[in-house]
Amino acid sequence: MVAQLTFAAPRRAKPPRHLADLTPEERKSVVSELGEQPFRAGQLSRHYFTRLVDDPAAMTDLPAGTRDRLSDALLPRLLTPVRHLTCDRGATRKTLWRAFDGTLVESVLMRYPDRITMCVSSQAGCGMNCPFCATGQQGLTRNLSTAEIVEQVVAGARALARGEIEGGPGRVGNVVFMGMGEPLANYKAVLGAVRRLTDPAPGGLGMSQRGITVSTVGLVPAIDKLAGEGLSVRLALSLHAPDDELRDELVPVNNRWEVAEALDAAWRYAEVSGRRVSIEYALIREINDQAWRADLLGELIRGKLVHVNLIPLNPTPGSKWTASRPEDEREFVRRLESHGVAVTVRDTRGQEIDGACGQLAAVGDEAPPPA
Ligand code: SAH
């Protein structure tokens, strides 16, 4: 007999399967394959998405043997908290997570007077290489699975429900895909996460699609694909410059899809979804904050279903760039408004804990803070 030789390349291990990776129907078939009654899938989903249980022993409506079998198969621990950092008197909390393979990612919970927003990572690191963003400097480690994304939100919901966040019990109303990674470069997992977050409870978290924002550097085919899903999630386009010459440098993917193409895709998305597109623009002193660039931006987007979100540049290690002067920021706002464009200036939440936009870098080798 000839020995069988295999030349398969070693494959990177995938995150373990979790019920949040599956549709409610798929969960039923997995449960049946394990020799359990299909209705157990609904019980498990209720524990995970509604009761926010993280300890299988608390699932007392399941017989012990069944409970162990099903939680081993469908509720593996995906993310372990390494540390939490808080600021804004506890209203902002950044969590560093370790995944099954040691990969590190971060999420940020932000409590405002009227709402609670979770900012989640869709990839470990990022391959888009924007020079002003700390995550962009890391390169891409790997895509997160649907369940790894969903678990960041569920963990936040759990902490809130248990009153662990300053301000008492509360609920996550908004999720923004503005943590580490380029969500549209991990399309399938991100779309799955959007579905799980918005599937009615107990099959999913039961959030409103309108509370979800997917932010992108402008991957045009993926924007069009998202438009075809028939969702009413908001699209945010990280523009940062109205002219190709500068945007080629600030957002390197512009060399593939230039400003006009990215904006056209955004308008198509707005048309199909009925949602105002958000244009993200980090104001960088003497780089992209000139009055003429405000005018050019205003001309490009006036009259569209759009809103501009200016982000004072957050400092990142090793970057030579800094935030705009207050008077330049004010002039930028004024010029956009004079074109009839709606503008807001984003607060720099989480800056002290490197948890603000563009600061997530998941460095885990520091000693934990003293208890
Ligand atoms: N890759 C996606 C999702 C990340 S969202 C995207 O780029 O849209 C993070 C947002 O913060 C993006 O708009 C990004 O451009 C912006 N950002 C990155 N670095 C920043 C920094 N140093 N200061 C302010 N905003 C920054």
XYZ file of N, CA and C and ligand atoms in Angstrom, residues 119-120 122-123 126 128 130-136 176-184 214-218 236-240 250-251 279-284 309-316 319 321 346 348 351 356-360, ligand 1:
200
model
N -19.179 50.360 21.064
C -18.318 50.438 19.892
C -17.567 49.110 19.819
N -17.772 48.355 18.724
C -17.222 46.994 18.668
C -16.166 46.859 17.579
N -14.455 44.532 14.607
C -14.872 43.503 13.648
C -13.680 42.669 13.178
N -12.477 43.183 13.399
C -11.262 42.436 13.068
C -10.253 42.672 14.191
N -6.103 45.761 11.601
C -6.802 46.272 10.426
C -5.805 46.340 9.273
N -6.173 48.307 6.551
C -6.404 49.463 5.682
C -5.286 50.505 5.754
N -4.425 53.220 7.420
C -4.568 54.682 7.495
C -3.525 55.208 8.489
N -2.683 56.147 8.087
C -1.508 56.504 8.895
C -1.819 57.224 10.211
N -3.025 57.764 10.356
C -3.348 58.513 11.573
C -4.068 57.649 12.598
N -4.283 56.369 12.277
C -5.083 55.480 13.136
C -4.177 54.436 13.767
N -4.272 54.280 15.099
C -3.408 53.337 15.811
C -3.655 51.903 15.340
N -4.913 51.544 15.113
C -5.196 50.172 14.665
C -4.567 49.927 13.296
N -4.640 50.958 12.439
C -4.094 50.835 11.092
C -2.596 50.566 11.090
N -22.015 50.644 17.246
C -21.278 51.209 16.118
C -20.089 50.292 15.805
N -19.965 49.949 14.523
C -18.814 49.136 14.070
C -17.674 50.096 13.784
N -17.164 50.672 14.873
C -16.118 51.680 14.763
C -14.939 51.353 15.658
N -14.867 50.100 16.079
C -13.712 49.673 16.845
C -12.602 49.254 15.891
N -11.840 48.244 16.290
C -10.741 47.809 15.430
C -11.295 47.136 14.178
N -10.620 47.415 13.054
C -10.940 46.673 11.835
C -11.788 47.415 10.842
N -11.845 46.863 9.642
C -12.682 47.403 8.576
C -13.855 46.436 8.407
N -15.032 46.833 8.905
C -16.150 45.880 8.916
C -16.486 45.312 7.532
N -16.397 46.136 6.507
C -16.808 45.628 5.194
C -15.748 44.734 4.563
N -22.627 51.002 10.567
C -21.477 50.317 9.992
C -20.589 51.377 9.351
N -19.347 51.449 9.805
C -18.426 52.480 9.332
C -17.401 51.853 8.390
N -17.112 52.530 7.292
C -16.192 51.954 6.308
C -15.256 52.998 5.729
N -14.078 52.529 5.300
C -13.149 53.390 4.573
C -13.638 53.661 3.154
N -14.662 52.889 2.720
C -15.210 53.118 1.377
C -14.921 51.992 0.403
N -21.629 54.825 7.763
C -20.709 55.945 7.977
C -19.546 55.759 7.008
N -19.191 56.816 6.315
C -18.063 56.765 5.380
C -16.927 57.611 5.949
N -15.790 56.969 6.169
C -14.621 57.692 6.696
C -13.934 58.393 5.533
N -14.248 59.653 5.351
C -13.760 60.377 4.168
C -12.418 61.070 4.461
N -12.411 61.948 5.415
C -11.184 62.619 5.904
C -10.507 63.578 4.938
N -4.199 59.752 3.289
C -4.837 59.540 4.595
C -5.596 58.215 4.663
N -6.215 57.843 3.552
C -7.008 56.606 3.494
C -6.534 55.858 2.250
N -20.735 61.221 7.202
C -19.376 61.375 6.673
C -18.457 61.650 7.865
N -17.515 60.751 8.073
C -16.574 60.921 9.189
C -15.359 61.702 8.682
N -14.948 62.688 9.447
C -13.842 63.541 9.005
C -13.032 63.920 10.227
N -11.866 63.277 10.402
C -10.978 63.607 11.516
C -10.249 64.890 11.164
N -10.372 65.893 12.001
C -9.713 67.173 11.697
C -8.271 67.147 12.177
N -7.346 67.255 11.213
C -5.917 67.154 11.484
C -5.272 68.497 11.152
N -19.730 64.290 10.484
C -19.292 64.111 11.855
C -17.808 64.443 11.894
N -17.482 65.592 12.458
C -16.075 65.979 12.558
C -15.507 65.378 13.834
N -14.324 64.788 13.735
C -13.684 64.166 14.899
C -12.351 64.869 15.130
N -12.234 65.638 16.213
C -10.914 66.209 16.490
C -9.917 65.053 16.572
N -8.805 65.151 15.850
C -7.865 64.024 15.801
C -7.460 63.601 17.204
N -7.571 62.314 17.454
C -7.091 61.778 18.727
C -5.635 61.386 18.568
N -4.812 61.679 19.576
C -3.389 61.367 19.440
C -3.152 59.858 19.370
N -2.211 59.453 18.544
C -1.796 58.047 18.487
C -0.271 58.011 18.578
N 2.666 59.352 15.979
C 2.129 60.156 14.889
C 2.563 61.604 15.040
N 0.980 64.005 13.699
C -0.175 64.863 13.503
C -0.898 65.191 14.803
N -17.752 65.465 17.036
C -17.835 64.344 17.972
C -17.012 64.634 19.222
N -14.574 63.652 22.319
C -13.381 62.795 22.283
C -13.424 61.817 23.442
N -10.560 59.386 25.447
C -9.176 59.705 25.066
C -8.157 59.312 26.143
N -10.593 56.247 22.400
C -11.323 57.084 21.450
C -11.027 56.624 20.024
N -11.742 57.214 19.051
C -11.613 56.824 17.647
C -10.162 56.734 17.237
N -9.783 55.629 16.649
C -8.447 55.495 16.094
C -7.380 55.174 17.118
N -7.775 54.979 18.364
C -6.761 54.719 19.401
C -6.713 53.265 19.845
N -7.616 52.441 19.326
C -7.670 51.062 19.803
C -6.518 50.263 19.207
N -12.362 50.927 9.374
C -13.614 51.576 9.605
C -14.071 51.407 11.021
C -13.216 52.129 12.059
S -14.142 53.485 12.571
C -13.522 53.034 9.206
O -12.418 53.505 8.996
O -14.548 53.669 9.056
C -13.028 54.483 13.384
C -13.237 55.905 12.965
O -12.284 56.702 13.645
C -12.972 56.082 11.475
O -13.751 57.118 10.956
C -11.527 56.476 11.510
O -11.122 57.095 10.336
C -11.484 57.390 12.711
N -10.145 57.559 13.256
C -9.083 56.757 13.096
N -8.023 57.258 13.737
C -8.420 58.400 14.322
C -7.769 59.355 15.149
N -6.486 59.224 15.479
N -8.489 60.410 15.568
C -9.787 60.534 15.240
N -10.450 59.653 14.476
C -9.769 58.605 14.012
